[in-house]
Amino acid sequence: MSKPQQFAEDERDANASGNQAPAVANDILPDTLYVIPVPQRPFFPGQIQPVAINPQEWAPTLEAIAAEGHGLVGLSYVDQQGPDSVGPRQFPEIGCVARLHRPPGTTGPGQFLVQGVKRFRILRWLTDKAPYRVQVEYPRSTGDRDSDEVKAYAMALIQQIKELLPLNPLYSEELKHYMANFSPNQPSLLADFSAALTTAKGDQLQEILDTLPLLARMEKVLLLLRKEREVAEMQTRITSQVNEKVSEQQRQFFLREQLKVIQKELGLSKDDRSTDLELFEERMAALKPPEPVRARIAEEIHKLSVLETGSPEYGVTRNYLDWATQLPWGITSADKLELAHARETLDAHHDGLDDVKRRILEFLAVGAFKGEISGSILLLVGPPGVGKTSIGRSVADALGREFYRFSLGGMRDEAEIKGHRRTYIGAMPGKFVQALKDVKVANPVIMLDEIDKIGSSFRGDPASALLEVLDPEQNAEFLDHYLDMRVDLSKVLFICTANQLDSIPGPLLDRMEVLRLAGYIAEEKLAIARNHLWPRLLQRHGVSADQLKINDAALKTVIESYCREAGVRNLEKQLARIIRKSIVNLLEGGEQRLRIGKKDIETLLGQPVFHSEKLLRGPGVATGLAWTAMGGATLAIESSKVHTLNRGFKLTGRLGETMRESAEIAYSYVVSHLRDFDCDYDFFDTSLVHLHVPEGATPKDGPSAGITMATALISLARDERIKRPLAMTGELTLTGQVLPVGGIREKVIAARRMKIPELILPAANRRDFDELPAYLREGLEVRFARNYREVFEYVFHEHRLEKALH
């Protein structure tokens, strides 16, 4: 062993205090040591605590230390612990020499008790593999320990430790150990003890160990203690808050339980079961259910009285009774069966739709005569935005009934109509039982929107489930699967809406009375916009009628150039857009009032969507009338001779199968009767004829374009254009008969919209035309044709036909 060194640091402190610090003074320290890495945090002089290592990995090092005989070991802070991953480069320059008080294995597997003695600095590595042996020196702390500044720092450290004592009892145990072994007048050991007391990271503590100047070390330790105090205070505050919350909750729980017991003893309250039973019995006393329903509910109430409140069956039974006792068994509202009031309500809510209003008044008149409204289910069919839903609400207002609406669009689960079985988790009644529960009367107006968009899936067919609901002969005993009791729906007035009838199943459609809403002409739209849409939008946007006004010319421009749809929903959107932009102008321009005229519309809404259209004219061109789900429309049909090389017939325009058949029939009929129509007999034998319906991106189908296609082909063969604006509709047979078609109202509105003064309709549709309101028939010259010969005479030989008629 090399020459030993005398340990003198803090010796003067120990002698001055009169206390002998064990294993600190008068020790002879060797100049070579075996070093062992310690994880997590470094070891400090004066510190006594167990050190845990892996005995299998460091067994050779411990044997070498035991062979030395002095029981001293160098402890260095290293993050990595395995001997294979630790090398000389990982060890810091400064470490702590420590004395082994208990040999390894006596304090536990892999633990030995050591006491820190003094700092050491590694001068040279004697081995580069474990066991690691190094040559060391023992640096001393620098600075005057008797200076006032050092004393001030020492007092500050002691004060910080005192402030930590109430926050954590572990600090008290550490301080007792320090006071039992060291003097408070040793600033170097005080600084090291204070650093070891904190929970700082290993790198921060190693920085304290590396700092030899006393003042600098004490300053760094003081910062760590202050941070430790802040963390401890925060932890104490959080713990206190949590304890307060828990204590308050426990206090409230005990108080509530005591209150329940006291109220129960005094007879002021009852348990949950008694409360539920009284609630259901009180509800039943106010109802007038049929005897089977009363017996079933009484049975369920008795069942509830014997069930434990914590059992799952109790919750299921309680939910069932909650639904069953909230239905309005035998509770109805009085109907207002005054026709004058009903007519006033319908006229106040809607402009136009005179035929629909008349039919609703007839329906109400029957109810007034009979004394009750029942037995009929209305189906309102029309394009989007024509007011189907609002008419249903107006009917409810006219009758003074509650109104409930739900949409059937996209519904694919039969249980939505008839309810779930009670055995399923989350079972609920169907929509109709829910509606009765919400309106609290047995005779509301229930609107079934979008009945044409109902679907079907593996969950069942809701349209078939509606057959029982919408049948006046069956719905008096409608069976809901959840309630499993008969519910009387015969007093409910059902009003359904649809855009078209094609997708509604026949058995379901047969149970309803169809009322068609064809759409509005420009004059009706103007009245609706002026009387309903504009005032409602002003109120919705918070603008007074004096601040913002629009004249009729501007409204007509909006209707004709931006909103030619059959309904008024898009018109409402465009008017709302005008109001929004006008509000911006009011705020930015500083004006108090705005007046919107025709010239302002293009500035507010941009370029017009629709322009004034002219009918296509020329040889081979005819104008037809068509019905679509969006309302009526005009349909231009063009025919042209492509070449004279061979015979042929070509169709374009994205036509459906029905229209293609109509075109083939029209072609065959015209070719077989060329002489009757004064056409060149050889025209079609040597010509490839192309028949086209414009707007090819739009699918078109329907049996109403036969006579229009035949007229276009004859016009092409005669090389003669139709000399006056007219439109026609009707299906053609191979024998030349003109068959009736549907949608006459929509087609007449489309003709008026295009300002076509003359129409040709099938003779079988004369009644449909005569039933139209007078304002729709006014100004129109209508010809009715039984066969195509009459159509031909109307179109090409009008003067000759008039002579023949006279």
Coordinates of N, CA, C and O in Angstrom, one line a residue, residues 671-757:
V671 N -93.4 6.2 -89.4 CA -92.9 5.6 -90.6 C -94.1 4.9 -91.3 O -94.2 4.9 -92.5
S672 N -95.0 4.3 -90.5 CA -96.0 3.5 -91.1 C -97.2 4.4 -91.6 O -98.1 3.9 -92.3
H673 N -97.2 5.7 -91.3 CA -98.3 6.6 -91.7 C -97.7 7.9 -92.4 O -98.3 9.0 -92.2
L674 N -96.6 7.7 -93.1 CA -96.0 8.9 -93.8 C -97.0 9.5 -94.7 O -97.0 10.8 -94.8
R675 N -97.7 8.8 -95.5 CA -98.6 9.4 -96.5 C -99.7 10.2 -95.8 O -100.2 11.2 -96.4
D676 N -100.2 9.7 -94.6 CA -101.2 10.4 -93.9 C -100.8 11.8 -93.5 O -101.6 12.7 -93.3
F677 N -99.4 12.0 -93.3 CA -98.9 13.2 -92.8 C -98.2 14.1 -93.8 O -97.4 15.0 -93.5
D678 N -98.5 13.8 -95.1 CA -97.9 14.5 -96.2 C -96.4 14.6 -96.2 O -95.8 15.6 -96.4
C679 N -95.8 13.4 -95.9 CA -94.3 13.3 -95.8 C -93.8 12.6 -97.0 O -94.5 11.8 -97.6
D680 N -92.5 12.8 -97.3 CA -91.9 12.0 -98.3 C -91.8 10.5 -97.9 O -91.3 10.2 -96.8
Y681 N -92.4 9.7 -98.8 CA -92.5 8.3 -98.4 C -91.2 7.6 -98.2 O -91.1 6.6 -97.5
D682 N -90.2 8.1 -98.9 CA -88.8 7.4 -98.8 C -87.9 8.1 -97.8 O -86.7 7.8 -97.8
F683 N -88.4 9.1 -97.1 CA -87.5 9.9 -96.2 C -86.8 9.0 -95.2 O -85.6 9.0 -95.1
F684 N -87.5 8.1 -94.5 CA -86.9 7.4 -93.4 C -86.2 6.1 -94.0 O -85.3 5.6 -93.3
D685 N -86.5 5.7 -95.2 CA -85.8 4.6 -95.8 C -84.3 4.9 -96.1 O -83.5 4.0 -96.2
T686 N -84.0 6.1 -96.4 CA -82.7 6.5 -96.8 C -82.0 7.4 -95.8 O -80.9 8.0 -96.1
S687 N -82.5 7.6 -94.6 CA -81.9 8.5 -93.6 C -81.6 7.9 -92.3 O -82.4 7.1 -91.8
L688 N -80.5 8.3 -91.7 CA -80.2 8.0 -90.3 C -80.7 9.1 -89.5 O -80.2 10.3 -89.6
V689 N -81.8 8.9 -88.7 CA -82.4 9.9 -87.9 C -81.9 9.8 -86.4 O -81.9 8.7 -85.8
H690 N -81.6 11.0 -85.9 CA -81.1 11.1 -84.5 C -82.1 11.9 -83.7 O -82.4 13.0 -84.0
L691 N -82.6 11.2 -82.7 CA -83.6 11.9 -81.8 C -82.9 12.1 -80.4 O -82.3 11.2 -79.8
H692 N -82.9 13.4 -80.0 CA -82.2 13.8 -78.8 C -83.1 14.6 -77.9 O -83.8 15.5 -78.3
V693 N -82.9 14.3 -76.5 CA -83.6 15.1 -75.5 C -82.5 15.9 -74.8 O -81.7 15.2 -74.1
P694 N -82.4 17.2 -74.9 CA -81.3 17.9 -74.2 C -81.2 17.7 -72.7 O -82.1 17.1 -72.1
E695 N -80.1 18.3 -72.2 CA -79.7 18.0 -70.8 C -79.5 16.6 -70.6 O -80.1 15.9 -69.7
G696 N -78.5 16.0 -71.3 CA -78.3 14.6 -71.3 C -77.7 14.1 -70.0 O -77.7 12.9 -69.7
A697 N -77.2 15.0 -69.1 CA -76.7 14.6 -67.8 C -77.8 14.3 -66.8 O -77.6 13.7 -65.8
T698 N -79.0 14.7 -67.2 CA -80.2 14.4 -66.3 C -80.9 13.2 -66.7 O -81.4 13.1 -67.8
P699 N -81.1 12.2 -65.8 CA -81.9 11.0 -66.2 C -83.3 11.4 -66.4 O -83.9 12.2 -65.7
K700 N -83.9 10.8 -67.5 CA -85.3 11.2 -67.8 C -86.1 9.9 -68.2 O -85.5 9.0 -68.9
D701 N -87.3 9.8 -67.6 CA -88.1 8.6 -67.9 C -89.5 8.9 -67.6 O -89.8 9.8 -66.8
G702 N -90.4 8.2 -68.2 CA -91.8 8.4 -68.0 C -92.7 8.2 -69.3 O -92.2 8.6 -70.4
P703 N -93.9 7.8 -69.1 CA -94.7 7.5 -70.3 C -95.6 8.7 -70.7 O -96.8 8.7 -70.6
S704 N -94.9 9.8 -71.1 CA -95.7 11.0 -71.5 C -95.2 11.8 -72.6 O -95.6 12.9 -72.9
A705 N -94.1 11.2 -73.3 CA -93.5 12.0 -74.4 C -93.8 11.4 -75.7 O -93.1 11.8 -76.7
G706 N -94.7 10.4 -75.9 CA -94.9 9.8 -77.2 C -95.3 10.7 -78.3 O -94.7 10.7 -79.4
I707 N -96.4 11.5 -78.0 CA -96.9 12.4 -79.1 C -95.9 13.5 -79.4 O -95.8 14.0 -80.5
T708 N -95.0 13.9 -78.4 CA -94.0 15.0 -78.6 C -92.9 14.4 -79.5 O -92.5 15.1 -80.5
M709 N -92.5 13.2 -79.3 CA -91.5 12.6 -80.2 C -92.0 12.4 -81.6 O -91.3 12.6 -82.6
A710 N -93.3 11.9 -81.7 CA -93.9 11.7 -83.1 C -94.0 13.1 -83.8 O -93.7 13.2 -85.0
T711 N -94.3 14.1 -83.1 CA -94.4 15.5 -83.7 C -93.1 15.9 -84.2 O -92.9 16.5 -85.3
A712 N -92.0 15.7 -83.4 CA -90.7 16.1 -83.8 C -90.2 15.3 -85.1 O -89.7 15.9 -86.0
L713 N -90.5 14.1 -85.1 CA -90.2 13.3 -86.3 C -90.9 13.7 -87.6 O -90.4 13.8 -88.7
I714 N -92.2 14.0 -87.4 CA -93.0 14.5 -88.6 C -92.5 15.9 -89.0 O -92.4 16.2 -90.2
S715 N -92.2 16.7 -88.0 CA -91.7 18.0 -88.4 C -90.4 17.9 -89.2 O -90.1 18.7 -90.1
L716 N -89.5 16.9 -88.8 CA -88.3 16.7 -89.5 C -88.6 16.2 -90.9 O -88.0 16.7 -91.9
A717 N -89.5 15.2 -91.0 CA -89.8 14.6 -92.3 C -90.5 15.6 -93.3 O -90.2 15.6 -94.5
R718 N -91.3 16.5 -92.7 CA -91.9 17.6 -93.6 C -91.0 18.8 -93.8 O -91.4 19.6 -94.6
D719 N -89.9 18.8 -93.0 CA -89.0 20.0 -93.1 C -89.8 21.3 -92.8 O -89.7 22.3 -93.5
E720 N -90.7 21.2 -91.8 CA -91.5 22.3 -91.4 C -91.5 22.5 -89.9 O -91.7 21.6 -89.2
R721 N -91.2 23.7 -89.5 CA -91.1 24.0 -88.1 C -92.5 24.3 -87.5 O -93.4 24.7 -88.3
I722 N -92.7 24.1 -86.2 CA -93.9 24.5 -85.6 C -94.0 26.0 -85.5 O -93.1 26.6 -84.9
K723 N -95.0 26.6 -86.1 CA -95.1 28.0 -86.3 C -95.4 28.8 -85.0 O -95.3 30.0 -85.0
R724 N -96.0 28.2 -84.0 CA -96.4 29.0 -82.8 C -95.9 28.3 -81.6 O -95.7 27.0 -81.6
P725 N -95.8 29.0 -80.4 CA -95.3 28.3 -79.2 C -96.4 27.5 -78.6 O -97.5 28.0 -78.2
L726 N -96.2 26.2 -78.5 CA -97.1 25.3 -77.9 C -96.3 24.1 -77.3 O -95.2 23.8 -77.7
A727 N -96.9 23.5 -76.3 CA -96.3 22.3 -75.7 C -97.4 21.2 -75.5 O -98.6 21.5 -75.6
M728 N -96.9 20.0 -75.4 CA -97.8 18.9 -75.4 C -97.4 17.8 -74.5 O -96.2 17.7 -74.2
T729 N -98.3 16.9 -74.1 CA -97.9 15.7 -73.3 C -99.0 14.7 -73.6 O -100.2 15.0 -73.9
G730 N -98.6 13.4 -73.6 CA -99.5 12.3 -73.9 C -98.7 11.1 -74.4 O -97.6 11.3 -75.1
E731 N -99.1 9.9 -74.1 CA -98.5 8.7 -74.6 C -99.2 8.2 -75.9 O -100.4 8.4 -76.0
L732 N -98.4 7.6 -76.7 CA -98.9 7.2 -78.1 C -98.8 5.7 -78.2 O -97.9 5.0 -77.7
T733 N -99.8 5.1 -78.8 CA -99.8 3.7 -79.1 C -99.5 3.5 -80.6 O -99.5 4.4 -81.4
L734 N -99.2 2.2 -81.0 CA -98.9 1.9 -82.4 C -100.1 2.2 -83.3 O -99.9 2.4 -84.5
T735 N -101.3 2.2 -82.7 CA -102.4 2.5 -83.6 C -102.8 4.0 -83.6 O -103.8 4.4 -84.2
G736 N -102.0 4.8 -82.9 CA -102.2 6.2 -82.9 C -103.1 6.8 -81.9 O -103.5 7.9 -81.9
Q737 N -103.5 5.9 -80.9 CA -104.3 6.4 -79.8 C -103.4 7.2 -78.8 O -102.3 6.9 -78.5
V738 N -104.0 8.3 -78.3 CA -103.3 9.2 -77.3 C -103.9 8.8 -75.9 O -105.0 8.9 -75.6
L739 N -102.9 8.2 -75.1 CA -103.3 7.7 -73.8 C -103.2 8.8 -72.7 O -102.3 9.7 -72.8
P740 N -103.9 8.8 -71.6 CA -103.8 9.8 -70.6 C -102.5 9.7 -69.8 O -101.9 8.6 -69.7
V741 N -102.1 10.8 -69.2 CA -100.9 10.8 -68.4 C -101.2 11.4 -67.0 O -102.3 12.0 -66.8
G742 N -100.2 11.4 -66.1 CA -100.4 12.0 -64.8 C -99.7 13.3 -64.7 O -99.0 13.8 -65.6
G743 N -99.8 14.0 -63.5 CA -99.1 15.2 -63.3 C -99.5 16.4 -64.1 O -98.7 17.2 -64.4
I744 N -100.8 16.5 -64.4 CA -101.3 17.6 -65.2 C -101.1 18.9 -64.6 O -100.7 19.9 -65.2
R745 N -101.4 19.0 -63.3 CA -101.2 20.2 -62.6 C -99.8 20.7 -62.7 O -99.5 21.9 -63.0
E746 N -98.8 19.8 -62.4 CA -97.4 20.2 -62.4 C -97.0 20.7 -63.8 O -96.2 21.6 -64.0
K747 N -97.5 20.0 -64.9 CA -97.2 20.3 -66.2 C -97.8 21.6 -66.7 O -97.1 22.4 -67.4
V748 N -99.0 21.9 -66.2 CA -99.6 23.2 -66.5 C -98.8 24.3 -65.9 O -98.6 25.4 -66.5
I749 N -98.4 24.1 -64.6 CA -97.6 25.1 -63.9 C -96.3 25.4 -64.7 O -95.8 26.5 -64.8
A750 N -95.6 24.3 -65.2 CA -94.4 24.4 -65.9 C -94.6 25.2 -67.2 O -93.8 26.0 -67.6
A751 N -95.8 25.0 -67.9 CA -96.1 25.7 -69.1 C -96.3 27.2 -68.8 O -95.8 28.1 -69.5
R752 N -97.0 27.5 -67.7 CA -97.2 28.9 -67.3 C -95.9 29.6 -67.0 O -95.7 30.7 -67.3
R753 N -95.0 28.8 -66.3 CA -93.7 29.4 -65.9 C -92.9 29.7 -67.2 O -92.2 30.7 -67.2
M754 N -93.0 29.0 -68.3 CA -92.3 29.3 -69.5 C -93.2 30.2 -70.4 O -92.8 30.5 -71.5
K755 N -94.4 30.6 -70.0 CA -95.2 31.5 -70.7 C -95.6 30.9 -72.1 O -95.6 31.6 -73.1
I756 N -96.0 29.6 -72.1 CA -96.5 28.9 -73.3 C -98.0 29.0 -73.2 O -98.6 28.5 -72.3
P757 N -98.6 29.7 -74.2 CA -100.0 29.9 -74.2 C -100.9 28.8 -74.6 O -102.1 28.7 -74.4

